[in-house]
Short mmCIF file of C-alpha atoms in Angstrom, two decimals:
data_model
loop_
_atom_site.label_atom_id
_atom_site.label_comp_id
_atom_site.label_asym_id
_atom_site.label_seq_id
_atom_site.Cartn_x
_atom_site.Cartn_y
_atom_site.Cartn_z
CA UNK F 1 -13.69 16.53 -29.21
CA UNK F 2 -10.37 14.85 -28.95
CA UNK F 3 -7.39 17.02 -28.42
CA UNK F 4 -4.74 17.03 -30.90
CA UNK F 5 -2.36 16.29 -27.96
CA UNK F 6 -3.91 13.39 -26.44
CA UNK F 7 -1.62 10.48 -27.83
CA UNK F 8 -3.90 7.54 -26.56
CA UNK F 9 -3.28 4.98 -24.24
CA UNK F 10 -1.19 2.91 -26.54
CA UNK F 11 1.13 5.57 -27.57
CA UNK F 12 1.82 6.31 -23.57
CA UNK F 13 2.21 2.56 -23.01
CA UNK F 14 4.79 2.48 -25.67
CA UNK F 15 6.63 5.39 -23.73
CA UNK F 16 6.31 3.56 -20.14
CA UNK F 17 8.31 0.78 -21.74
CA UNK F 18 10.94 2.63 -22.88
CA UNK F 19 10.85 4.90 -19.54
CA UNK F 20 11.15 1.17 -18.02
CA UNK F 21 13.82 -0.01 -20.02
CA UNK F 22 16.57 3.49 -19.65
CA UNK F 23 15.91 3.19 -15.82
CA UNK F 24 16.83 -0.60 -15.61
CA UNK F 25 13.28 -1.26 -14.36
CA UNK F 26 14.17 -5.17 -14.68
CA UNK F 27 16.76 -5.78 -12.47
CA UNK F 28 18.43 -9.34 -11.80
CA UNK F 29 16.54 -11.38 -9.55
CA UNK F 30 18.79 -12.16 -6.48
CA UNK F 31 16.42 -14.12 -3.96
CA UNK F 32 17.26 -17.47 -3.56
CA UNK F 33 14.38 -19.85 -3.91
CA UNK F 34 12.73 -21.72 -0.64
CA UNK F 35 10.60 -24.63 -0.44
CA UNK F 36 9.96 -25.89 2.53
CA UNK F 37 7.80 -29.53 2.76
CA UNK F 38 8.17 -29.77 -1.00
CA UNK F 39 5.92 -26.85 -1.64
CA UNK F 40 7.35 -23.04 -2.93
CA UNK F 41 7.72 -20.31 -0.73
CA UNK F 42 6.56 -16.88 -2.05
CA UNK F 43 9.14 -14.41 -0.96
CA UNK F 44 6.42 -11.60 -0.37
CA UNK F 45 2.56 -12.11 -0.47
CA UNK F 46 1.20 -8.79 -0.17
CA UNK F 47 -2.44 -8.50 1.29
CA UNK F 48 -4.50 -6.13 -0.39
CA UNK F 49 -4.55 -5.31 -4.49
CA UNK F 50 -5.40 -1.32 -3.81
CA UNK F 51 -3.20 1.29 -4.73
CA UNK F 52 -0.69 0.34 -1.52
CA UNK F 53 -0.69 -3.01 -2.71
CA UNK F 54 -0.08 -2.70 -6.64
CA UNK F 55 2.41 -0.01 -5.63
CA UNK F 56 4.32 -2.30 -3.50
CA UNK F 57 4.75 -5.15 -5.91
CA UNK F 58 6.00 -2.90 -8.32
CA UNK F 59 8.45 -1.48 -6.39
CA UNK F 60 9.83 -4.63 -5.10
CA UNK F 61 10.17 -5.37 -8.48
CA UNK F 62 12.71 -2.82 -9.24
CA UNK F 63 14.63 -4.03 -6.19
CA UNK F 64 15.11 -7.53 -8.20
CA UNK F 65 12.07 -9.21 -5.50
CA UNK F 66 9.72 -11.19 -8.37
CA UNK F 67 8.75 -13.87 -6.43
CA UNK F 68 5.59 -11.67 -5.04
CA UNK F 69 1.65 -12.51 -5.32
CA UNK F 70 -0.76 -9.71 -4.45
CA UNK F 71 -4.02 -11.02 -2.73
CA UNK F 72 -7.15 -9.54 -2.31
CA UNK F 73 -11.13 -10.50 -1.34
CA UNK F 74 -12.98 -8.14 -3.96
CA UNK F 75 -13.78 -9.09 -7.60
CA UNK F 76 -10.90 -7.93 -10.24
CA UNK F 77 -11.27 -4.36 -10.81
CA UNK F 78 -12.64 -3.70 -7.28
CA UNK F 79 -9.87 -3.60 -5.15
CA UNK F 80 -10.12 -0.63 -2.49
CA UNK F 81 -12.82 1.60 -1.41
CA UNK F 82 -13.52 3.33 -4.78
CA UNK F 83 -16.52 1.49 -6.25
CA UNK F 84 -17.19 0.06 -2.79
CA UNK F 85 -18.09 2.40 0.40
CA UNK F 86 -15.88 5.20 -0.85
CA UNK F 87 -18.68 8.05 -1.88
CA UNK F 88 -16.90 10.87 -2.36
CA UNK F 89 -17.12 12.81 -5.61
CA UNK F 90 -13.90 13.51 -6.12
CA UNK F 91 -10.73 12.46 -3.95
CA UNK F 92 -9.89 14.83 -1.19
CA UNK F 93 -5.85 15.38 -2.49
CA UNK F 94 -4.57 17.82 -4.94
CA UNK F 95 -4.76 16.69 -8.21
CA UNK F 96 -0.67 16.82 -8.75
CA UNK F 97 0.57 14.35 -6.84
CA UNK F 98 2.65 11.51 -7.51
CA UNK F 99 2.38 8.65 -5.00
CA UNK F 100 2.68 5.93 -6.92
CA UNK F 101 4.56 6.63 -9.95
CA UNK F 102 8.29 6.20 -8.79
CA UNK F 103 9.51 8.43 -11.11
CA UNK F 104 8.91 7.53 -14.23
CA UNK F 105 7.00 10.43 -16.05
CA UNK F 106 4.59 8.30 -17.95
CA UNK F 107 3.13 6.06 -15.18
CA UNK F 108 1.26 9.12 -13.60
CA UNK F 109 -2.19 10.08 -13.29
CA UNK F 110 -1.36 12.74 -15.39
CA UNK F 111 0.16 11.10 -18.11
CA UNK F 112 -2.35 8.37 -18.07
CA UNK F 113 -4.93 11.67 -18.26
CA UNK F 114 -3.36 13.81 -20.94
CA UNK F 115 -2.50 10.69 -23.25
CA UNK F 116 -7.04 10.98 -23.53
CA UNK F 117 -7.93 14.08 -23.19
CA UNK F 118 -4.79 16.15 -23.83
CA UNK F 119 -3.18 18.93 -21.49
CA UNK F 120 -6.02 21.57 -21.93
CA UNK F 121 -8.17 18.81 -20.41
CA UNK F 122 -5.56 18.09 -17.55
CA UNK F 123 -5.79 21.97 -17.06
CA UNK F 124 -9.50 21.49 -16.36
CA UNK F 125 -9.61 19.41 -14.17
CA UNK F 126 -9.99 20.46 -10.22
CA UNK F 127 -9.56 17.55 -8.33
CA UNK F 128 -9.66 13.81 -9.76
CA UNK F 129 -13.10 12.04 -9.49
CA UNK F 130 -12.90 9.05 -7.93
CA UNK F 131 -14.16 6.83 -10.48
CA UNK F 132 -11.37 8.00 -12.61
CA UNK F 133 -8.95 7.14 -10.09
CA UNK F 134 -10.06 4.03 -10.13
CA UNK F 135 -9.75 3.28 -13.64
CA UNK F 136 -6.21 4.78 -13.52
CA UNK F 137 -5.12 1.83 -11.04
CA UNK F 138 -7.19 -0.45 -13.00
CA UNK F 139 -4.59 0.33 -16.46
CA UNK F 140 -1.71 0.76 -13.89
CA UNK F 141 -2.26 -2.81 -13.11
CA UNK F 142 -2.68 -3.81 -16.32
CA UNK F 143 0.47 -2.11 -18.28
CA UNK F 144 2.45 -3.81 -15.43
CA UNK F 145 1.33 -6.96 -15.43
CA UNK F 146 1.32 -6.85 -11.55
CA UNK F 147 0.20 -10.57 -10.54
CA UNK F 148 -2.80 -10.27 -8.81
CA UNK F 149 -5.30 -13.04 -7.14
CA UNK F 150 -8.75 -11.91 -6.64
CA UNK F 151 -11.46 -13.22 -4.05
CA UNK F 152 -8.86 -14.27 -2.06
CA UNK F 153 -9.73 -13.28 1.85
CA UNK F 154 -7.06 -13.87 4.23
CA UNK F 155 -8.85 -14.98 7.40
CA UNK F 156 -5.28 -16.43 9.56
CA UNK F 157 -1.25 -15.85 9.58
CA UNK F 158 -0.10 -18.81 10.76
CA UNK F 159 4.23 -18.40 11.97
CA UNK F 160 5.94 -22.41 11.27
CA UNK F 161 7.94 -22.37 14.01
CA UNK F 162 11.72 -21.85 13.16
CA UNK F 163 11.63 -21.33 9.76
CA UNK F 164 10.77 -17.14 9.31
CA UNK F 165 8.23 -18.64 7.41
CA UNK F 166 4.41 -17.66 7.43
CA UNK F 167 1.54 -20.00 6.46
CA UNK F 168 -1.38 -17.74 5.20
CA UNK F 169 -4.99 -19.67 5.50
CA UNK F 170 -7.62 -18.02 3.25
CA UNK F 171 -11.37 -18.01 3.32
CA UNK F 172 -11.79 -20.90 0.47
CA UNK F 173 -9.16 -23.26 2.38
CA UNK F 174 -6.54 -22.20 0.13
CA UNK F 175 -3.28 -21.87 1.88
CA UNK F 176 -0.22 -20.40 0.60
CA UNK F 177 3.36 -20.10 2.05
CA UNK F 178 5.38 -16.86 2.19
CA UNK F 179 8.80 -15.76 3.51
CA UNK F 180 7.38 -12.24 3.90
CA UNK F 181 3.85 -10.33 4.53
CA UNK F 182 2.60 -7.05 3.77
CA UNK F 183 -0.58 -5.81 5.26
CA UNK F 184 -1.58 -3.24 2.16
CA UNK F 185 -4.86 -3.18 4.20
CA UNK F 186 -6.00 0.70 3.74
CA UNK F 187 -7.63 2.71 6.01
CA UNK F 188 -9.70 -0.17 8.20
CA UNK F 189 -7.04 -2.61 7.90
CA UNK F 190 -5.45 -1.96 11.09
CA UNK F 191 -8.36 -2.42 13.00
CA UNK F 192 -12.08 -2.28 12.76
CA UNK F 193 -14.48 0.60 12.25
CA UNK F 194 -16.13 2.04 15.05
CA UNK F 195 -20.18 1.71 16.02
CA UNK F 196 -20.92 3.11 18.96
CA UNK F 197 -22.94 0.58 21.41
CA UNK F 198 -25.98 2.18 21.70
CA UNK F 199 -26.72 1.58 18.41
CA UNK F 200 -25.32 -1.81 17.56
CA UNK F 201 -26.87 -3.15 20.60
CA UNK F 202 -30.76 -1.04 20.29
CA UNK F 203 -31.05 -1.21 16.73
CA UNK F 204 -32.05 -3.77 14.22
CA UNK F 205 -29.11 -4.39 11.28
CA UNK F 206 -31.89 -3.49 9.03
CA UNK F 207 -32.07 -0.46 11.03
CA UNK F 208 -27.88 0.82 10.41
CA UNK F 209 -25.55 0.72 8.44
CA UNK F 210 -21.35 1.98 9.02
CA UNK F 211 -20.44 4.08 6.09
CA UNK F 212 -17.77 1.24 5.35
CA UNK F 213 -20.65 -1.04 4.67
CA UNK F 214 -22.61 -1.51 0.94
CA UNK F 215 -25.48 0.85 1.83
CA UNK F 216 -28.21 0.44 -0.83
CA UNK F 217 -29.87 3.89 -0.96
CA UNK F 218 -31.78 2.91 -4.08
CA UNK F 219 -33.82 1.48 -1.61
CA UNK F 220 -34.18 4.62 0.52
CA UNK F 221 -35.52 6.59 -2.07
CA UNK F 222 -37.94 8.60 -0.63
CA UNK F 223 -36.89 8.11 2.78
CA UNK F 224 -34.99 10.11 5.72
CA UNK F 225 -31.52 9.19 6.95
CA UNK F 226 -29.69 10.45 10.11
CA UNK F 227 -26.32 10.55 9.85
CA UNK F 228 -24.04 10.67 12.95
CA UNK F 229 -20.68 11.81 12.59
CA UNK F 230 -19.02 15.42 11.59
CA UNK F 231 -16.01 14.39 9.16
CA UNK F 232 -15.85 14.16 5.40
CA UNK F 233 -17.35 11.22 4.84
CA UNK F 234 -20.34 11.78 6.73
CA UNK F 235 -20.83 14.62 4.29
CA UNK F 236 -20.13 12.61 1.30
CA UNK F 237 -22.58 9.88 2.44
CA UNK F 238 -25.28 12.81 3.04
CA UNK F 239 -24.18 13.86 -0.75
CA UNK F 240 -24.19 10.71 -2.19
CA UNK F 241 -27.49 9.54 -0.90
CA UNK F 242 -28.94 12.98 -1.70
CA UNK F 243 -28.24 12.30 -5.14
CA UNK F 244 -30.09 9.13 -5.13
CA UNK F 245 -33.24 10.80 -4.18
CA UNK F 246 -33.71 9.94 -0.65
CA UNK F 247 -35.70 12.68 0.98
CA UNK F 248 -33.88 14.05 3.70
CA UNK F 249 -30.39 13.83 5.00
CA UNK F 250 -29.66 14.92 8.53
CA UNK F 251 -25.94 15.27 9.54
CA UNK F 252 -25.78 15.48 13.20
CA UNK F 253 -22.15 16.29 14.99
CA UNK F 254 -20.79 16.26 18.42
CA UNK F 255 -19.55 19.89 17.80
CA UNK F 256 -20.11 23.01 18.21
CA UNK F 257 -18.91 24.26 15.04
CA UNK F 258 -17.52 22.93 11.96
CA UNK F 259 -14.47 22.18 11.84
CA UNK F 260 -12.35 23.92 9.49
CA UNK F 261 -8.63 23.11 9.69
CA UNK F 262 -7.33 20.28 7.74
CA UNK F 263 -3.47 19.42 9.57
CA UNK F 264 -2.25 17.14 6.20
CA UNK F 265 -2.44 20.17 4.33
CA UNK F 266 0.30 21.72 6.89
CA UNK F 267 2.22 18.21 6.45
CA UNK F 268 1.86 18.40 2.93
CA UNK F 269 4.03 21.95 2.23
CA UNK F 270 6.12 22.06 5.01
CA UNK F 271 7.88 18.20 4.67
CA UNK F 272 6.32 16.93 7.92
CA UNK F 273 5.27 14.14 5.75
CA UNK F 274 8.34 13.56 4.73
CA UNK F 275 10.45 13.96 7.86
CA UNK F 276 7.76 12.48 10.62
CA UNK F 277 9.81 9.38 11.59
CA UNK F 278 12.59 11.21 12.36
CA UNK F 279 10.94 12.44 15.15
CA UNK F 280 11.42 11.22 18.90
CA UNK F 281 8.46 9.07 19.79
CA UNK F 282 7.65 12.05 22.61
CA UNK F 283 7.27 14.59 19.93
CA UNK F 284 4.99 11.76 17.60
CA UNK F 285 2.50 11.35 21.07
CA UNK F 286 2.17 15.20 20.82
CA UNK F 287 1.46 15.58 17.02
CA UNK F 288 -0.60 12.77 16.82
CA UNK F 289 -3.02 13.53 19.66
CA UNK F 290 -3.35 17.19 18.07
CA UNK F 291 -3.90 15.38 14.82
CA UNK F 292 -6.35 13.24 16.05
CA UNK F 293 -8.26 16.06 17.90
CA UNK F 294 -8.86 17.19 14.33
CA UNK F 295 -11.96 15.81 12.46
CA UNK F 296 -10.99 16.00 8.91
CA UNK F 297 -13.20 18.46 7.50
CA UNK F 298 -15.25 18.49 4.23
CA UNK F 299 -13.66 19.84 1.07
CA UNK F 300 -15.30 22.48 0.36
CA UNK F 301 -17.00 21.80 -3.07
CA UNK F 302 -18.76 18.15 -1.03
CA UNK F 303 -19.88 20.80 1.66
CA UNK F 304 -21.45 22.86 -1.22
CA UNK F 305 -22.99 19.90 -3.09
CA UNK F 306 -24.55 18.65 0.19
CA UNK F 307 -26.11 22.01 1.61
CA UNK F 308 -27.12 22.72 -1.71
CA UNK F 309 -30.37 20.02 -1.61
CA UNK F 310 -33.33 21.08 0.17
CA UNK F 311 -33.54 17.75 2.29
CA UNK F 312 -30.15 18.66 3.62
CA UNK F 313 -29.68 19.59 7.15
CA UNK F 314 -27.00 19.84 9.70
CA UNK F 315 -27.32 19.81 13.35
CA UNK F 316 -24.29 21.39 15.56
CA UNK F 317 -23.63 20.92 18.96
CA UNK F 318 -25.89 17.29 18.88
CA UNK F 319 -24.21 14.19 20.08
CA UNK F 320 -26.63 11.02 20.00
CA UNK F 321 -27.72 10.06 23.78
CA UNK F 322 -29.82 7.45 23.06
CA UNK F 323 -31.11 5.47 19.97
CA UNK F 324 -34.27 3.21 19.94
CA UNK F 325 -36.47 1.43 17.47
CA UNK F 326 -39.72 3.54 17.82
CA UNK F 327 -42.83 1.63 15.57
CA UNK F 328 -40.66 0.75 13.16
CA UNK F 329 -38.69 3.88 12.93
CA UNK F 330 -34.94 5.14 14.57
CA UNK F 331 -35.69 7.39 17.42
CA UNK F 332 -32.51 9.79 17.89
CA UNK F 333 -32.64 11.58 20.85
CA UNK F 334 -30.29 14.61 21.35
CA UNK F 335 -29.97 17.51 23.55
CA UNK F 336 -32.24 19.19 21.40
CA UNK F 337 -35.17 16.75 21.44
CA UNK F 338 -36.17 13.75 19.57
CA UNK F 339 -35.96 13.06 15.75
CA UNK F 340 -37.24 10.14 13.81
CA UNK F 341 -35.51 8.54 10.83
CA UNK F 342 -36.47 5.51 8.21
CA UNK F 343 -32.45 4.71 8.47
CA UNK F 344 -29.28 5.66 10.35
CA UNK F 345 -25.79 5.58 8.85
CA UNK F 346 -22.76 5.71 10.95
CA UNK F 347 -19.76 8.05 9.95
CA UNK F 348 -17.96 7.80 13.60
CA UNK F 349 -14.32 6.57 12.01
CA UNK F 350 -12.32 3.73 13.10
CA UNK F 351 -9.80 2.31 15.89
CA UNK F 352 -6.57 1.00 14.96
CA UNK F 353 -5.83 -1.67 17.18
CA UNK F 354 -3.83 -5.46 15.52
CA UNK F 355 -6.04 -7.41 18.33
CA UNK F 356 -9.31 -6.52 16.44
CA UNK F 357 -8.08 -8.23 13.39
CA UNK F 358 -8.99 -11.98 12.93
CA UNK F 359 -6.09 -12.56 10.44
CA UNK F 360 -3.51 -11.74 13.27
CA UNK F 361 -5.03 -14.09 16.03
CA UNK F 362 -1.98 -15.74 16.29
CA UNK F 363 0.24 -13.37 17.05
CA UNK F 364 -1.29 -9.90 18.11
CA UNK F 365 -0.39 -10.25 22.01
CA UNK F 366 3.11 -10.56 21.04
CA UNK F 367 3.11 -6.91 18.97
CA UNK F 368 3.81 -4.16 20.71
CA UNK F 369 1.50 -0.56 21.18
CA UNK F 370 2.50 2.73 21.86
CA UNK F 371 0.64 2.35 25.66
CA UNK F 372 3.68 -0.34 25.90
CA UNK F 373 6.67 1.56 24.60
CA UNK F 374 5.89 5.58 25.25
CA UNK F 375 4.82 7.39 28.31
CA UNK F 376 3.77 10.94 27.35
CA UNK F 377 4.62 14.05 28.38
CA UNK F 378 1.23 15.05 29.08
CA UNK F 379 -2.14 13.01 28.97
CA UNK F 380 -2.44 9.72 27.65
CA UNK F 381 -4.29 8.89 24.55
CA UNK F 382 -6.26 5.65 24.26
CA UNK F 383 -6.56 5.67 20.28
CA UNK F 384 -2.52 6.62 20.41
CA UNK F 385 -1.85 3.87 22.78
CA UNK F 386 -3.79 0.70 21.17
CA UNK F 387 -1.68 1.53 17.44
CA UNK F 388 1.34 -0.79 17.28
CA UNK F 389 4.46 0.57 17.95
CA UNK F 390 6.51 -0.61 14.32
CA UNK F 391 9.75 -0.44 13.00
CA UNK F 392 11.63 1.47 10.53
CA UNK F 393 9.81 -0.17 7.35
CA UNK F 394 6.45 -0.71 8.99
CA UNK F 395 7.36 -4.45 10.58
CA UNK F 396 6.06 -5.56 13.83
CA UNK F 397 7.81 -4.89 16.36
CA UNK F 398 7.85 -7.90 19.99
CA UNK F 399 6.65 -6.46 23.47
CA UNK F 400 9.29 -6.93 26.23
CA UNK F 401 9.95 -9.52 27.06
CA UNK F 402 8.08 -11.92 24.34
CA UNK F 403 9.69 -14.05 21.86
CA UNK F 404 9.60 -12.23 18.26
CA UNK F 405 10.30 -14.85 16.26
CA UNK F 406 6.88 -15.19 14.87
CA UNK F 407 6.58 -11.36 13.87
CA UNK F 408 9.63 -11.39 11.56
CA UNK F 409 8.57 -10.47 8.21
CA UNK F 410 5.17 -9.18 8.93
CA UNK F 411 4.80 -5.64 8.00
CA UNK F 412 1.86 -3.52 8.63
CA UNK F 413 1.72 -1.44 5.60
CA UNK F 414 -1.74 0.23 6.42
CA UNK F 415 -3.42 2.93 8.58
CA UNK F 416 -2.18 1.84 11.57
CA UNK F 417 1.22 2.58 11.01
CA UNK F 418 -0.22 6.67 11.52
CA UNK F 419 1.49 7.06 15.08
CA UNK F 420 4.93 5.41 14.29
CA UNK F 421 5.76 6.41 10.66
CA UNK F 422 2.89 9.44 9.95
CA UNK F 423 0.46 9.39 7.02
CA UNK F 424 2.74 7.09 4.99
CA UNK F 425 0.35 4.82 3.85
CA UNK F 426 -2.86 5.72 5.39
CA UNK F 427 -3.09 9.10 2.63
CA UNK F 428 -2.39 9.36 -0.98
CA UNK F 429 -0.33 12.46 0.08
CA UNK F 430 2.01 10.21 2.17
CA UNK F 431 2.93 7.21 0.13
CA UNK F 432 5.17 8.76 -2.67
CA UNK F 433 7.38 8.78 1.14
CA UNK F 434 6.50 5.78 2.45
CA UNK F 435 7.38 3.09 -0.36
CA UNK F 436 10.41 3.33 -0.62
CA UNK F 437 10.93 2.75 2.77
CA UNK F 438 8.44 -0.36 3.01
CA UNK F 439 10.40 -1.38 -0.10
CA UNK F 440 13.94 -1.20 1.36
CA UNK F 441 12.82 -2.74 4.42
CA UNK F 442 11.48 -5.55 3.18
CA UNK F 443 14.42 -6.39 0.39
CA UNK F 444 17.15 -5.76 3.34
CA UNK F 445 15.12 -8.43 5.52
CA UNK F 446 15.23 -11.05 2.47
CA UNK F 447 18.87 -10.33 1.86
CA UNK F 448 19.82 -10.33 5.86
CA UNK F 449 18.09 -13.72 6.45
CA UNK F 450 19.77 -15.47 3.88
CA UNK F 451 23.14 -13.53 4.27
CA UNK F 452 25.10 -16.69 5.94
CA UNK F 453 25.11 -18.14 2.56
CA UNK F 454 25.00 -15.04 0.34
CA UNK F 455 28.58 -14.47 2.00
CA UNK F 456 29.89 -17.39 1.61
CA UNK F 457 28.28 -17.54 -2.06
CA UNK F 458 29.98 -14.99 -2.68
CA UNK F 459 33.60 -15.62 -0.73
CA UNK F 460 33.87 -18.39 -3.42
CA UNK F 461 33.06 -16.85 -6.04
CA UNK F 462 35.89 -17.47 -8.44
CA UNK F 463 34.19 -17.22 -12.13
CA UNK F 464 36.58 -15.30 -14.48
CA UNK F 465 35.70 -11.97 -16.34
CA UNK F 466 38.86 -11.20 -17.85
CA UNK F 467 40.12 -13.47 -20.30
CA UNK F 468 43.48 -11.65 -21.20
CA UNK F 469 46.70 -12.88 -21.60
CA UNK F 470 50.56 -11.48 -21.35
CA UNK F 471 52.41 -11.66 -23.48
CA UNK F 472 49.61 -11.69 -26.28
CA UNK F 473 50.33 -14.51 -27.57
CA UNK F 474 50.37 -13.33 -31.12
CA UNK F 475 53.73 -11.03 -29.95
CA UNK F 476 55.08 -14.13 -27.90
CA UNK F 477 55.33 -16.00 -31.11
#
């Protein structure tokens, strides 16, 4: 039944506007155009049309930046992991925050909520399913006309030499020129997901699958899985395929125990979020290796769901030793014995690491890593170490001793800015920080590269705003 307080989505849209209009949402634009070989120059392509990337363009809109084209490889209303390999039920964050609202009451999940089901329904609610937070981004990209290009996959950043300009080559032959890049790249943009070599290299692709990957468990229906890997998603995989009647779901973790202690939640009250990259890059090492020691444990509702079936099982203290195609079947061996599946999944996370992507092959052995710029004060960490070592606002930064021409303007707005600027934009929970930094950084670069002649635009500036006269010459006559 509807709720006498849910206004409808038109009736919030008609709010948003006039939320827009008392904040000065549309601000002059102030970049001056570029061309360069008679074609235009964006002044920021942004890679990636999830929330990070939407997010982005609308901020830089506030800042008076227009000139901005989001790209991204999925089909319109599929950007991000939520109707792809995300299979959670519900997102992992507290239902109250506001990442990507910037401010304005009536641009927030729970605005967009309350204006259909009214606040008793809002008061319902637990944590947001993830299908509905997907349709949230699809409307917030919708009531704000963000410009969007779908099925557009970025395969090179080309750097033209001398002109801080960046020639982006995509996967059609399209190429497109922009001034300034962000990566909005999410969680495996920064790198590549990890598959350990025993099985990549014994099994059949028929065989595996990375919980990144399409998995169709339609097709297992019936079946057994193994499922290696002791963090949330390897729970919300077990869940998920579960629910689509495959018989038996084996979860199988290097680990004695569960693990239990979730660190964002600590970053989250205390304003560690917040105040990360503020830190001194000794104190980051130290955080981040006792973050990373952390596997991010289930919530506890997808833990429920999953032990719950019958064909659910979980096996502690079990790291894979070997994996083999046995007659058609995975052979798993542990230190408990053997066990045979129909189909393995692999939950084992990713490594963050700008020389595993493709789209940065000309220029990743100029960007620095932590293992370049930090010595610890205790052991080293290898996953630490291969993360570039950014800037301020998420841009590349040059290794000693390299020209870093070619960086300029590339910003790496995506999980592998963890170790230099803290969950920012790898978690919902960090980006309500993050954006306006990205956002600032980006506009100051625009304005600083074409200060020269902004100044002197604006040394002769000479057009009159008061028109007065004395005497009036009313009283002079």
């Amino acid at each position: 039944m509807t709720q006498p307080d849910a206004i409808g989505l038109a009736a919030l849209e008609t709010r948003l506007d006039r939320e827009l209009a008392l904040t000065g949402f549309a601000r002059p634009e102030w970049v001056r155009p570029r061309t360069f070989e008679g074609e235009t120059v964006l002044d920021v392509a942004v890679i990636g049309g999830g929330q990070c990337g939407l997010a982005t363009a609308m901020g830089l809109r506030r800042e008076g930046v227009t000139n901005v084209m989001i790209f991204d490889d999925s089909p319109a209303g599929y950007e991000g992991p939520w109707e792809t390999y995300a299979r959670m039920v519900t997102l992992r964050t507290p239902k109250t925050l506001t990442p990507i609202d910037f401010g304005l009451p009536s641009l927030t999940y729970q605005a967009w909520w309350e204006a259909q089901h009214g606040a008793a329904g809002w008061d319902a609610v637990d944590k947001i399913l993830r299908g509905d937070w997907m349709e949230y981004l699809r409307w917030y990209r919708h009531v704000l006309d963000l410009p969007v290009q779908n099925e557009a996959k970025l395969v090179r950043i080309e750097p033209v030499p001398g002109e801080d300009l960046h020639r982006l080559h995509f996967a059609d032959g399209a190429v497109e020129l922009a001034r300034k890049v962000v990566l909005a790249t999410g969680i495996q943009g920064g790198g590549e997901w990890h598959t350990p070599a025993m099985v990549r290299d014994n099994l059949p692709k028929s065989l595996w699958a990375h919980t990144s990957e399409p998995i169709d468990f339609d097709a297992l229906h019936g079946k057994r899985i193994g499922i290696l890997g002791g963090g949330a998603s390897a729970f919300d995989n077990a869940n998920y395929a579960l629910s689509c009647g495959v018989a038996g779901a084996e979860v199988f973790m290097r680990r004695k125990e569960l693990p239990r202690v979730n660190p964002i939640r600590f970053m989250e009250k205390v304003g560690f979020a917040a105040r990360y990259p503020a830190l001194d890059d000794q104190t980051k090492y130290a955080a981040m290796d006792c973050f990373l020691g952390h596997n991010q444990p289930p919530t506890n509702d997808t833990f429920e769901r999953a032990a719950s079936w019958p064909g659910f099982h979980l096996h502690l203290g079990a790291p894979w030793l070997d994996v083999t195609e046995h007659n058609g079947m995975v052979r798993v061996t542990t230190p408990q014995g053997f066990h045979e599946f129909d189909f393995v999944v692999i939950s084992t996370g990713l490594l963050s690491d700008p020389g595993l992507r493709p789209e940065l092959c000309d220029v990743a052995d100029l960007i620095a890593r932590w293992g370049d710029k930090v010595t610890p004060a205790s052991r080293r960490n290898a996953l630490i170490d291969a993360h570039p070592y950014l800037g301020s606002a998420f841009e590349f930064l040059p290794r000693d001793g390299v020209d870093g021409a070619p960086l300029h303007g590339i910003f790496a707005f995506n999980y592998s800015a963890l170790i230099s600027l803290g969950l920012s934009a790898s978690a919902l929970s960090g980006l309500h920080n993050a954006l306006p930094r990205l956002i600032k950084g980006v506009a100051d670069q625009l304005f600083l590269d074409d200060q020269e002649e902004l100044v002197e635009a604006f040394l002769a500036y000479d057009d009159p705003e008061f028109l007065g006269e004395w005497p009036v010459p009313e009283q002079a006559a």
